[in-house]
Amino acid sequence: MHVAFFLLLGAALARFLLRHPWEDRSPWIVLLCGALAALYVLGPVLGTRATPRRLAWLFTVVAVWMVLVLLAPSFAWCAVPLFYTGLRTLPPRAALVLVALLTAFVVFAQVQLSKNGFDPDLVVAPPAVAAIATAVFVHAQRLADRQRALIDDLIRTRRELAATERREGTLAERQRLSMEIHDSLAQGLSSQQMLLQAAERTWDSDPSTARRHVRTAESIAERNLAEARRFVHDLAPADLAEGGGLQEALRTVAGRESAAFRVDGAPVPLPERVQSALLRIAQGALANVREHAAATSAAVTLTYLDDQVVLDVADDGRGFEPSSAREGGGVRGHGLPAMRVRARQLGGTLTVESTPGEGTVLSVAIPLEVRP
């Protein structure tokens, strides 16, 4: 449509200059033609939504075009691209009124250009073209709306399926852990209890047997401790469990979400629970960016300071009002409280800076000397 508009505008100007000698109205027509072209170029910059600036631009373009048609009727067929511009910008009724007005001017221009008297085709053809253009646009719009609805349904179904799979996975993992705890730790603790009770009963009458029971209980306790440590290792984030430390884990998570990653300062060893908490917070923040922010870019920064480690997750998405999510409201309210709890448990703080339309920066600071 944009290319067609400029072709029609250029052809109309060439036709006028070729068929009419330079006269008093010629400078005005050339000036208005240039102004109309410049105004039309600004259209895509203003978007397609019916904002006040967009509406003012549309009515200015139509007004300049009408003046051109009154001065030189050969510019009338530039109305066809303007049909689509009006249909895309205005509500349906207002768009139909604009199409009818443009069509009336086209009919007027065709009658003015006719030199062989009245011709019914000059009156019927423009409304027919306008009706076809409108019907094509409405049909395409309905198809686009239907496709958009199908895509939304597909995305919603996919999210529900993913949530169901996560719930099933969580239940399966809980069942596995409960069975392993029952078969290892619980059985070991039960054996320790029985051995210590037996040792207590024979402590005076048979000290050697009692000491043997205590040594056996100690051996079982050592195995149970190893099992408990294995459970802790298995429950740690998978990216940390693979080795490489917090930096590599954050780089892996950021890479999966197509986010940039950077480390500032001199890295220092961090306790496992600090690494796990920072990684979980980064995962949650990047999940919020993916699901809610509609961002084109995101960045994760890990900064080592003298007395604390700071994790920043920034995006250039739609942003939100932090106060609406502070107590669990809003689309991000479910994840932020959990992140705050993780930071608070380690003596740290979590802050969110966001403004609607200007992106979001989530920052968590954990002291290097974490309380036990």
Coordinates of C-alpha atoms in Angstrom, one line a residue, residues 32 62-72 105:
L32 CA 1.1 20.2 -1.6
V62 CA -6.8 13.5 4.1
A63 CA -7.3 17.3 4.2
V64 CA -4.1 17.9 2.1
W65 CA -5.2 15.2 -0.4
M66 CA -8.7 16.8 -0.7
V67 CA -7.2 20.2 -1.5
L68 CA -5.0 18.5 -4.1
V69 CA -8.0 16.9 -5.7
L70 CA -9.8 20.2 -5.8
L71 CA -6.9 21.8 -7.5
A72 CA -6.0 18.8 -9.7
F105 CA -14.2 13.0 -3.9

